[in-house]
Short mmCIF file of C-alpha atoms (C1' of nucleotides) in Angstrom, two decimals:
data_model
loop_
_atom_site.label_atom_id
_atom_site.label_comp_id
_atom_site.label_asym_id
_atom_site.label_seq_id
_atom_site.Cartn_x
_atom_site.Cartn_y
_atom_site.Cartn_z
CA UNK A 5 -8.53 6.08 34.22
CA UNK A 6 -5.69 3.88 32.90
CA UNK A 7 -4.94 3.69 29.33
CA UNK A 8 -4.67 0.28 27.46
CA UNK A 9 -2.59 -0.78 24.58
CA UNK A 10 -5.66 0.12 22.56
CA UNK A 11 -5.52 3.66 23.74
CA UNK A 12 -1.89 4.23 22.78
CA UNK A 13 -2.68 2.67 19.31
CA UNK A 14 -5.08 5.40 18.79
CA UNK A 15 -2.89 7.97 20.38
CA UNK A 16 -0.08 7.11 18.04
CA UNK A 17 -2.35 7.45 15.02
CA UNK A 18 -3.23 10.93 16.28
CA UNK A 19 0.55 11.74 16.61
CA UNK A 20 0.98 11.00 12.79
CA UNK A 21 -1.84 13.47 11.87
CA UNK A 22 -5.36 14.65 13.04
CA UNK A 23 -8.24 12.52 11.92
CA UNK A 24 -12.04 12.41 12.32
CA UNK A 25 -13.13 9.16 14.09
CA UNK A 26 -14.55 8.07 10.79
CA UNK A 27 -11.27 8.42 8.91
CA UNK A 28 -9.51 6.95 11.95
CA UNK A 29 -11.83 3.91 11.79
CA UNK A 30 -11.09 3.54 8.13
CA UNK A 31 -7.32 3.77 8.65
CA UNK A 32 -7.41 1.10 11.36
CA UNK A 33 -9.19 -1.15 8.90
CA UNK A 34 -6.65 -0.54 6.34
CA UNK A 35 -3.43 -0.93 8.33
CA UNK A 36 -3.48 -1.78 12.08
CA UNK A 37 -6.13 -4.41 11.41
CA UNK A 38 -3.39 -6.73 10.29
CA UNK A 39 -1.91 -7.11 13.57
CA UNK A 40 -4.19 -5.10 15.99
CA UNK A 41 -7.64 -5.88 15.18
CA UNK A 42 -10.45 -3.92 17.08
CA UNK A 43 -14.09 -3.32 16.43
CA UNK A 44 -15.13 -0.17 15.09
CA UNK A 45 -16.96 0.86 18.20
CA UNK A 46 -13.63 0.77 20.08
CA UNK A 47 -12.23 3.11 17.52
CA UNK A 48 -15.09 5.69 18.22
CA UNK A 49 -14.93 5.30 21.94
CA UNK A 50 -11.17 5.55 22.44
CA UNK A 51 -10.65 9.35 21.37
CA UNK A 52 -13.16 10.54 23.84
CA UNK A 53 -11.10 8.96 26.54
CA UNK A 54 -8.08 10.56 25.35
CA UNK A 55 -9.84 13.93 25.13
CA UNK A 56 -10.99 13.19 28.93
CA UNK A 57 -7.37 12.38 29.74
CA UNK A 58 -6.15 15.70 28.13
CA UNK A 59 -4.09 13.87 25.67
CA UNK A 60 -6.08 14.78 22.58
CA UNK A 61 -8.34 17.65 21.73
CA UNK A 62 -11.45 17.70 19.60
CA UNK A 63 -12.31 20.39 17.08
CA UNK A 64 -15.71 20.60 15.63
CA UNK A 65 -16.30 22.12 12.37
CA UNK A 66 -19.22 22.04 10.08
CA UNK A 67 -19.63 20.76 6.42
CA UNK A 68 -23.00 22.15 5.67
CA UNK A 69 -25.05 21.29 8.54
CA UNK A 70 -23.22 18.02 9.22
CA UNK A 71 -20.87 18.29 12.14
CA UNK A 72 -17.45 16.90 11.69
CA UNK A 73 -15.07 16.52 14.60
CA UNK A 74 -11.39 16.48 14.03
CA UNK A 75 -9.20 14.94 16.83
CA UNK A 76 -5.60 15.84 17.30
CA UNK A 77 -2.88 15.19 19.74
CA UNK A 78 -1.93 17.60 22.59
CA UNK A 79 1.47 18.28 23.84
CA UNK A 80 0.60 16.18 26.83
CA UNK A 81 -0.49 13.42 24.54
CA UNK A 82 2.85 13.49 22.76
CA UNK A 83 4.52 13.22 26.19
CA UNK A 84 2.42 10.33 27.13
CA UNK A 85 3.14 8.49 23.95
CA UNK A 86 6.86 9.07 24.38
CA UNK A 87 6.72 7.67 28.00
CA UNK A 88 4.66 4.79 26.71
CA UNK A 89 7.33 4.03 24.13
CA UNK A 90 9.92 3.96 26.97
CA UNK A 91 7.92 1.19 28.96
CA UNK A 92 8.69 -2.47 27.93
CA UNK A 93 6.26 -4.19 25.64
CA UNK A 94 3.18 -5.48 27.78
CA UNK A 95 2.28 -8.52 25.87
CA UNK A 96 4.36 -10.84 23.56
CA UNK A 97 3.13 -11.39 20.10
CA UNK A 98 0.06 -13.40 20.36
CA UNK A 99 -1.44 -15.65 17.63
CA UNK A 100 -4.88 -17.03 17.40
CA UNK A 101 -4.96 -19.66 14.63
CA UNK A 102 -8.02 -21.69 14.58
CA UNK A 103 -6.77 -23.63 11.57
CA UNK A 104 -4.15 -25.24 13.79
CA UNK A 105 -6.93 -26.57 16.10
CA UNK A 106 -8.38 -28.13 12.85
CA UNK A 107 -5.16 -29.61 12.02
CA UNK A 108 -4.44 -31.41 15.43
CA UNK A 109 -8.10 -32.70 15.66
CA UNK A 110 -8.18 -33.58 11.98
CA UNK A 111 -7.82 -37.50 12.93
CA UNK A 112 -11.31 -37.21 14.18
CA UNK A 113 -12.76 -36.13 10.96
CA UNK A 114 -12.34 -36.67 7.34
CA UNK A 115 -9.02 -35.77 5.50
CA UNK A 116 -11.10 -33.56 3.22
CA UNK A 117 -12.02 -31.31 6.06
CA UNK A 118 -8.47 -30.69 6.75
CA UNK A 119 -7.90 -30.02 3.03
CA UNK A 120 -10.67 -27.52 3.20
CA UNK A 121 -9.19 -25.80 6.24
CA UNK A 122 -5.95 -25.43 4.51
CA UNK A 123 -7.54 -24.05 1.26
CA UNK A 124 -9.37 -21.55 3.50
CA UNK A 125 -5.99 -20.50 5.01
CA UNK A 126 -4.35 -20.15 1.68
CA UNK A 127 -7.14 -18.29 -0.12
CA UNK A 128 -7.65 -15.97 2.57
CA UNK A 129 -3.96 -14.99 3.12
CA UNK A 130 -3.63 -14.56 -0.69
CA UNK A 131 -6.46 -12.11 -0.69
CA UNK A 132 -4.79 -10.21 2.16
CA UNK A 133 -1.39 -10.35 0.45
CA UNK A 134 -2.82 -8.67 -2.53
CA UNK A 135 -4.44 -5.93 -0.54
CA UNK A 136 -1.35 -5.47 1.53
CA UNK A 137 1.03 -5.33 -1.51
CA UNK A 138 -1.32 -2.62 -2.88
CA UNK A 139 -1.22 -0.52 0.36
CA UNK A 140 2.45 -0.88 0.51
CA UNK A 141 3.25 0.28 -3.04
CA UNK A 142 0.75 3.27 -2.27
CA UNK A 143 2.92 4.26 0.65
CA UNK A 144 6.20 4.24 -1.08
CA UNK A 145 5.13 5.42 -4.48
CA UNK A 146 6.95 8.72 -5.13
CA UNK A 147 4.64 11.88 -4.66
CA UNK A 148 3.37 12.66 -1.30
CA UNK A 149 2.23 9.35 0.11
CA UNK A 150 0.89 10.31 3.73
CA UNK A 151 3.66 8.79 5.76
CA UNK A 152 6.66 9.03 3.53
CA UNK A 153 8.72 10.68 6.08
CA UNK A 154 8.42 7.78 8.45
CA UNK A 155 9.47 5.36 5.76
CA UNK A 156 12.54 4.13 7.60
CA UNK A 157 10.37 2.89 10.43
CA UNK A 158 7.27 1.71 8.45
CA UNK A 159 9.27 -0.41 6.16
CA UNK A 160 10.13 -2.58 9.09
CA UNK A 161 6.37 -3.19 9.78
CA UNK A 162 5.91 -3.98 6.11
CA UNK A 163 8.75 -6.27 5.92
CA UNK A 164 7.21 -8.14 8.73
CA UNK A 165 3.66 -8.20 7.45
CA UNK A 166 4.84 -9.44 3.99
CA UNK A 167 7.02 -12.20 5.55
CA UNK A 168 4.28 -13.19 7.77
CA UNK A 169 1.84 -13.43 4.99
CA UNK A 170 4.21 -15.33 2.86
CA UNK A 171 4.85 -17.73 5.75
CA UNK A 172 1.05 -18.54 6.08
CA UNK A 173 0.78 -19.00 2.23
CA UNK A 174 3.85 -21.31 2.06
CA UNK A 175 2.78 -23.37 4.95
CA UNK A 176 -0.75 -23.84 3.64
CA UNK A 177 0.68 -24.83 0.27
CA UNK A 178 3.25 -27.32 1.50
CA UNK A 179 0.74 -28.89 3.87
CA UNK A 180 -1.78 -29.37 1.08
CA UNK A 181 0.86 -30.93 -1.01
CA UNK A 182 1.60 -33.24 1.73
CA UNK A 183 -1.99 -34.14 2.45
CA UNK A 184 -2.73 -34.72 -1.24
CA UNK A 185 -0.07 -37.60 -1.19
CA UNK A 186 -1.72 -39.40 1.66
CA UNK A 187 -4.16 -41.46 -0.31
CA UNK A 188 -1.44 -43.20 -2.13
CA UNK A 189 0.60 -44.04 1.02
CA UNK A 190 0.18 -46.87 3.69
CA UNK A 191 -0.52 -45.73 7.19
CA UNK A 192 3.15 -46.82 8.01
CA UNK A 193 4.70 -44.59 5.12
CA UNK A 194 2.66 -41.55 6.35
CA UNK A 195 3.81 -42.12 9.91
CA UNK A 196 7.39 -42.55 8.97
CA UNK A 197 7.36 -39.40 6.82
CA UNK A 198 5.91 -37.39 9.57
CA UNK A 199 8.48 -38.57 12.17
CA UNK A 200 11.41 -38.08 9.92
CA UNK A 201 10.28 -34.53 9.16
CA UNK A 202 11.67 -33.48 12.58
CA UNK A 203 14.93 -35.40 12.29
CA UNK A 204 15.60 -33.50 9.10
CA UNK A 205 14.07 -30.09 10.13
CA UNK A 206 15.90 -28.96 13.18
CA UNK A 207 15.15 -25.26 14.13
CA UNK A 208 18.25 -23.29 12.94
CA UNK A 209 19.42 -21.37 15.81
CA UNK A 210 21.63 -18.33 15.58
CA UNK A 211 24.29 -17.61 18.05
CA UNK A 212 23.90 -14.32 20.02
CA UNK B 23 -26.26 -23.12 24.90
CA UNK B 24 -23.84 -22.63 21.94
CA UNK B 25 -20.27 -23.92 21.83
CA UNK B 26 -17.39 -21.50 21.10
CA UNK B 27 -14.16 -22.21 19.34
CA UNK B 28 -12.86 -22.55 22.96
CA UNK B 29 -15.32 -25.30 23.75
CA UNK B 30 -13.97 -27.33 20.55
CA UNK B 31 -10.57 -26.68 21.68
CA UNK B 32 -11.21 -28.52 24.73
CA UNK B 33 -13.50 -31.11 23.40
CA UNK B 34 -10.87 -32.07 20.93
CA UNK B 35 -8.31 -32.49 23.86
CA UNK B 36 -10.80 -34.79 25.44
CA UNK B 37 -10.99 -36.79 22.13
CA UNK B 38 -7.26 -37.38 22.33
CA UNK B 39 -7.57 -38.94 25.88
CA UNK B 40 -9.26 -38.43 29.26
CA UNK B 41 -7.96 -35.77 31.43
CA UNK B 42 -8.51 -34.13 34.89
CA UNK B 43 -9.00 -30.36 34.43
CA UNK B 44 -5.71 -29.92 36.21
CA UNK B 45 -3.83 -31.99 33.61
CA UNK B 46 -5.92 -30.24 30.86
CA UNK B 47 -4.80 -26.79 32.03
CA UNK B 48 -1.21 -27.85 32.11
CA UNK B 49 -1.50 -29.49 28.65
CA UNK B 50 -3.02 -26.25 27.33
CA UNK B 51 -0.16 -24.28 28.66
CA UNK B 52 2.28 -26.61 27.10
CA UNK B 53 0.86 -26.86 23.71
CA UNK B 54 -2.35 -25.00 22.56
CA UNK B 55 -0.97 -21.84 24.33
CA UNK B 56 1.28 -21.06 21.40
CA UNK B 57 -1.71 -20.42 19.10
CA UNK B 58 -4.67 -20.54 21.24
CA UNK B 59 -4.09 -18.83 24.46
CA UNK B 60 -6.73 -18.94 27.23
CA UNK B 61 -6.77 -18.25 30.83
CA UNK B 62 -6.73 -21.14 33.20
CA UNK B 63 -10.07 -20.28 34.57
CA UNK B 64 -11.54 -20.88 31.05
CA UNK B 65 -9.97 -24.26 31.09
CA UNK B 66 -11.64 -25.19 34.31
CA UNK B 67 -15.14 -23.71 33.11
CA UNK B 68 -15.37 -25.37 29.86
CA UNK B 69 -15.63 -28.99 30.61
CA UNK B 70 -18.60 -28.38 32.88
CA UNK B 71 -20.27 -26.95 29.93
CA UNK B 72 -19.60 -29.96 27.80
CA UNK B 73 -20.84 -32.06 30.53
CA UNK B 74 -24.01 -30.17 30.56
CA UNK B 75 -24.32 -30.47 26.71
CA UNK B 76 -23.85 -34.32 27.02
CA UNK B 77 -20.56 -34.16 24.93
CA UNK B 78 -18.47 -35.25 27.93
CA UNK B 79 -18.75 -37.10 31.18
CA UNK B 80 -16.99 -36.69 34.32
CA UNK B 81 -15.93 -39.52 36.62
CA UNK B 82 -15.07 -38.82 40.21
CA UNK B 83 -12.45 -40.91 41.97
CA UNK B 84 -10.53 -40.53 45.15
CA UNK B 85 -7.06 -40.42 46.03
CA UNK B 86 -7.10 -40.72 49.58
CA UNK B 87 -9.63 -38.29 50.67
CA UNK B 88 -8.92 -35.98 47.59
CA UNK B 89 -11.37 -36.00 44.89
CA UNK B 90 -10.04 -36.20 41.33
CA UNK B 91 -12.48 -35.81 38.39
CA UNK B 92 -11.56 -37.25 35.09
CA UNK B 93 -13.28 -35.90 32.01
CA UNK B 94 -13.80 -38.01 29.06
CA UNK B 95 -15.54 -37.45 25.58
CA UNK B 96 -18.97 -39.24 24.94
CA UNK B 97 -20.06 -40.72 21.67
CA UNK B 98 -22.14 -37.51 21.21
CA UNK B 99 -19.10 -35.55 21.88
CA UNK B 100 -17.19 -37.32 19.12
CA UNK B 101 -20.09 -36.61 16.79
CA UNK B 102 -20.26 -32.91 17.67
CA UNK B 103 -16.38 -32.65 17.13
CA UNK B 104 -16.78 -34.40 13.79
CA UNK B 105 -19.39 -32.09 12.79
CA UNK B 106 -17.44 -29.03 13.94
CA UNK B 107 -14.48 -30.08 11.66
CA UNK B 108 -16.89 -30.18 8.78
CA UNK B 109 -17.85 -26.42 9.27
CA UNK B 110 -15.73 -23.77 7.77
CA UNK B 111 -13.14 -21.94 9.91
CA UNK B 112 -14.90 -19.31 11.83
CA UNK B 113 -12.05 -16.77 12.12
CA UNK B 114 -8.98 -16.32 10.02
CA UNK B 115 -5.45 -16.44 11.71
CA UNK B 116 -5.36 -13.40 13.97
CA UNK B 117 -2.30 -11.79 15.11
CA UNK B 118 -1.86 -9.31 17.87
CA UNK B 119 1.62 -7.87 17.88
CA UNK B 120 2.24 -4.74 20.00
CA UNK B 121 5.96 -4.71 18.87
CA UNK B 122 4.57 -3.43 15.54
CA UNK B 123 2.89 -0.65 17.20
CA UNK B 124 6.07 0.25 18.69
CA UNK B 125 7.84 0.16 15.48
CA UNK B 126 5.18 2.57 13.65
CA UNK B 127 5.19 5.04 16.55
CA UNK B 128 9.01 4.70 16.95
CA UNK B 129 9.54 8.18 15.39
CA UNK B 130 7.95 9.75 18.57
CA UNK B 131 10.38 8.28 20.83
CA UNK B 132 14.11 7.60 20.84
CA UNK B 133 15.59 5.00 18.57
CA UNK B 134 16.93 3.17 21.56
CA UNK B 135 13.36 2.35 22.62
CA UNK B 136 12.79 0.67 19.30
CA UNK B 137 15.93 -1.40 19.76
CA UNK B 138 14.74 -2.45 23.23
CA UNK B 139 11.41 -3.59 21.62
CA UNK B 140 13.10 -5.50 19.05
CA UNK B 141 15.37 -7.13 21.56
CA UNK B 142 12.49 -8.05 23.67
CA UNK B 143 10.87 -9.74 20.68
CA UNK B 144 13.89 -11.62 19.91
CA UNK B 145 14.64 -12.77 23.48
CA UNK B 146 11.10 -13.80 24.00
CA UNK B 147 10.89 -15.75 20.92
CA UNK B 148 14.22 -17.39 21.40
CA UNK B 149 13.20 -18.73 24.72
CA UNK B 150 9.92 -20.04 23.14
CA UNK B 151 11.69 -21.78 20.38
CA UNK B 152 13.76 -23.58 22.92
CA UNK B 153 10.81 -24.73 24.95
CA UNK B 154 9.04 -25.80 21.70
CA UNK B 155 11.92 -27.63 20.22
CA UNK B 156 12.01 -29.61 23.55
CA UNK B 157 8.23 -30.40 23.29
CA UNK B 158 8.67 -31.53 19.67
CA UNK B 159 11.51 -33.91 20.09
CA UNK B 160 9.51 -35.27 23.14
CA UNK B 161 6.66 -36.03 20.91
CA UNK B 162 8.59 -37.91 18.22
CA UNK B 163 11.28 -39.63 20.25
CA UNK B 164 10.77 -43.31 19.88
CA UNK B 165 8.93 -45.02 22.75
CA UNK B 166 5.38 -44.14 23.49
CA UNK B 167 5.05 -40.62 23.14
CA UNK B 168 1.38 -39.84 24.01
CA UNK B 169 0.29 -38.77 20.46
CA UNK B 170 2.75 -40.82 18.27
CA UNK B 171 -0.17 -42.16 16.36
CA UNK B 172 -1.45 -38.73 15.28
CA UNK B 173 1.95 -37.81 14.10
CA UNK B 174 1.14 -37.26 10.49
CA UNK B 175 -1.28 -34.56 11.68
CA UNK B 176 0.82 -33.09 14.54
CA UNK B 177 3.86 -32.66 12.33
CA UNK B 178 1.91 -30.01 10.17
CA UNK B 179 1.34 -28.01 13.35
CA UNK B 180 4.88 -28.29 14.51
CA UNK B 181 6.05 -27.22 11.11
CA UNK B 182 3.97 -24.20 11.25
CA UNK B 183 4.96 -23.19 14.86
CA UNK B 184 8.70 -23.62 14.21
CA UNK B 185 8.51 -21.49 10.94
CA UNK B 186 6.54 -18.78 12.82
CA UNK B 187 9.03 -18.78 15.64
CA UNK B 188 11.83 -18.64 13.12
CA UNK B 189 10.21 -15.82 11.19
CA UNK B 190 9.89 -13.69 14.35
CA UNK B 191 13.50 -14.34 15.31
CA UNK B 192 14.84 -13.56 11.84
CA UNK B 193 12.71 -10.38 11.47
CA UNK B 194 13.72 -9.04 14.84
CA UNK B 195 17.44 -9.92 14.00
CA UNK B 196 17.54 -8.26 10.66
CA UNK B 197 15.58 -5.25 11.88
CA UNK B 198 18.06 -4.76 14.73
CA UNK B 199 20.79 -4.99 12.31
CA UNK B 200 19.10 -2.33 10.20
CA UNK B 201 18.62 0.09 13.04
CA UNK B 202 22.15 -0.44 14.31
CA UNK B 203 23.51 1.12 11.06
CA UNK B 204 21.29 4.20 11.35
CA UNK B 205 23.58 6.35 13.50
CA UNK B 206 26.14 6.47 10.60
CA UNK B 207 23.62 7.34 8.05
CA UNK B 208 22.18 10.61 6.85
CA UNK B 209 18.44 10.94 7.09
CA UNK B 210 18.38 10.90 3.21
CA UNK B 211 20.28 7.59 3.06
CA UNK B 212 18.03 6.13 5.68
CA UNK B 213 15.00 7.19 3.64
CA UNK B 214 16.42 5.91 0.45
CA UNK B 215 17.16 2.67 1.92
CA UNK B 216 13.70 2.33 3.21
CA UNK B 217 12.02 3.14 0.03
CA UNK B 218 14.21 0.97 -2.14
CA UNK B 219 13.42 -2.10 0.35
CA UNK B 220 10.18 -2.38 -1.37
CA UNK B 221 11.33 -2.06 -5.02
CA UNK B 222 13.46 -4.98 -4.35
CA UNK B 223 11.45 -6.89 -2.16
CA UNK B 224 8.26 -7.88 -4.08
CA UNK B 225 6.08 -10.46 -2.64
CA UNK B 226 6.71 -13.75 -4.57
CA UNK B 227 3.27 -14.97 -5.58
CA UNK B 228 2.59 -18.38 -6.66
CA UNK B 229 0.22 -19.36 -9.39
CA UNK B 230 -2.77 -21.33 -8.49
"C1'" DT C 12 8.10 -29.95 58.92
"C1'" DT C 13 7.82 -27.30 55.01
"C1'" DC C 14 7.58 -26.69 50.26
"C1'" DT C 15 5.72 -28.05 46.00
"C1'" DT C 16 2.48 -29.88 43.22
"C1'" DC C 17 -2.12 -31.80 42.73
"C1'" DA C 18 -6.79 -30.20 42.15
"C1'" DT C 19 -10.89 -27.18 41.68
"C1'" DG C 20 -12.81 -23.48 41.73
"C1'" DT C 21 -15.13 -18.24 42.58
"C1'" DA C 22 -15.85 -13.30 42.38
"C1'" DA C 23 -15.29 -9.24 40.27
"C1'" DT C 24 -14.23 -6.82 36.63
"C1'" DT C 25 -13.39 -5.35 31.79
"C1'" DA C 26 -12.24 -5.08 27.46
"C1'" DG C 27 -14.31 -5.85 23.50
"C1'" DT C 28 -17.90 -7.52 20.06
"C1'" DT C 29 -22.27 -7.23 17.51
"C1'" DA C 30 -25.96 -5.21 15.92
"C1'" DC C 31 -28.31 -1.50 15.30
"C1'" DA C 32 -29.69 3.81 14.66
"C1'" DT C 33 -29.56 8.25 12.63
"C1'" DG C 34 -29.24 11.56 9.48
"C1'" DA C 35 -26.40 14.64 6.17
"C1'" DT C 36 -23.76 14.97 1.98
"C1'" DT C 37 -22.12 13.65 -2.51
"C1'" DG C 38 -22.05 11.75 -7.00
"C1'" DA C 39 -24.29 9.27 -10.79
"C1'" DT D 19 -33.86 10.43 -7.05
"C1'" DC D 20 -31.17 6.69 -5.55
"C1'" DA D 21 -27.24 4.68 -3.64
"C1'" DA D 22 -22.95 5.12 -1.55
"C1'" DT D 23 -20.36 7.23 1.53
"C1'" DC D 24 -19.46 10.43 5.39
"C1'" DA D 25 -20.10 10.89 10.33
"C1'" DT D 26 -21.11 9.36 15.08
"C1'" DG D 27 -22.52 6.78 17.97
"C1'" DT D 28 -25.45 3.65 21.86
"C1'" DA D 29 -27.31 -0.70 23.95
"C1'" DA D 30 -26.87 -5.03 25.10
"C1'" DC D 31 -24.05 -8.56 25.71
"C1'" DT D 32 -20.38 -11.97 26.52
"C1'" DA D 33 -16.39 -13.89 26.38
"C1'" DA D 34 -12.37 -13.73 28.88
"C1'" DT D 35 -9.01 -12.14 32.31
"C1'" DT D 36 -7.12 -11.24 37.03
"C1'" DA D 37 -6.65 -12.27 41.29
"C1'" DC D 38 -7.62 -14.80 44.99
"C1'" DA D 39 -9.15 -18.98 47.97
"C1'" DT D 40 -8.88 -23.60 49.73
"C1'" DG D 41 -7.00 -27.90 51.08
"C1'" DA D 42 -4.87 -32.60 50.51
"C1'" DA D 43 -0.87 -35.40 48.97
"C1'" DG D 44 3.76 -36.09 48.15
"C1'" DA D 45 8.53 -35.10 48.34
"C1'" DA D 46 12.73 -33.16 50.50
#
DNA sequence: TTCTTCATGTAATTAGTTACATGATTGA
DNA sequence: TCAATCATGTAACTAATTACATGAAGAA
């Protein structure tokens, strides 16, 4: 019985507070989903494994005749979580971005298809950014937002997520702008512009 | 027999030029890996499926007694690729970023662990950025770089990848800087700084 | 001669997804 | 009384990974 990163993702949630699996599933959709997407069925399966491993415990109560199981972390669970945090990251940030496939294979289709893909990226991320901004202002609004006391840590995450969203938006936007100018350009002009992009745009590297 | 996005990723490569699976695997590692990582075994399995579907053909030649199979796209393959490009993107950009889990669960471990995670992120992306910058200057250097004639499309991808790498680097850097100041701050100061971050930092939204 | 690269896989496993099933409770 | 939400799953599948196997050719 070995724990996966998914297990620790759930275990960490239980460390924050006890949840029913239903609440947990909703919270995953609300938050972790942005950088650690998993199917609901996983969320329902994982706590049972944690209980089996002694890292969580389940308390059944009843609302009327409907059972409701609250999962909470055990001392052993806290210890396991702490130990996991001591281990090095198991996998570097991993991106899966179908739109970039569309981009590099765009010469085999119509340029309108490329534009459609870029619109798709922009629209989708704009929606996500709206939702995300809501979540974040929820968390920091005065009053007892659920995880106020972890603000110093969570703000690092929110900083990343907003920056990342902004990056996607900006990239889609400037790419669309670029593509829109192609019809008025000769193939040579287009090529020259492309090549010179990377004479200008050197990656700025910081000294360490 | 339905094709997955992975299938089209390979099919697109074949549209660029013919490859042996070995070369293809290397090329995937070199390029697509940054935004569409797949195990080698997948790369070896996929062309056979494409051949079975009539979208690619295999030509066996011999170097001495060693067989060498070159895969190339068929007209039907070009058609299928074109049609795929007409379809909407099947999945939005998907990020899997374990470091953010470490960040939000950091209150349950030592702050040194958080710093280690952030270092890990920064070091890893710095390495990647070096490799990536090399690849890119390779592609645009005068002479017959393999995909020069697709420069106008490829530069959009490179723009994204560099921006994304830079984002990871910058985020890790500024987060490290922030964490390094914690030891000299009271818990209240840390909390206040965190909360005020998101009064200042509103996501800039563009009008559409 | 020995190491590396070229070249192509298979076997076993597993993590994870999709789609569906069920029924109770709450609010309009 | 009807829809939405609460609450918890299971069955079937499949895409994908890990780890290993094999052997020839070319370079040092």
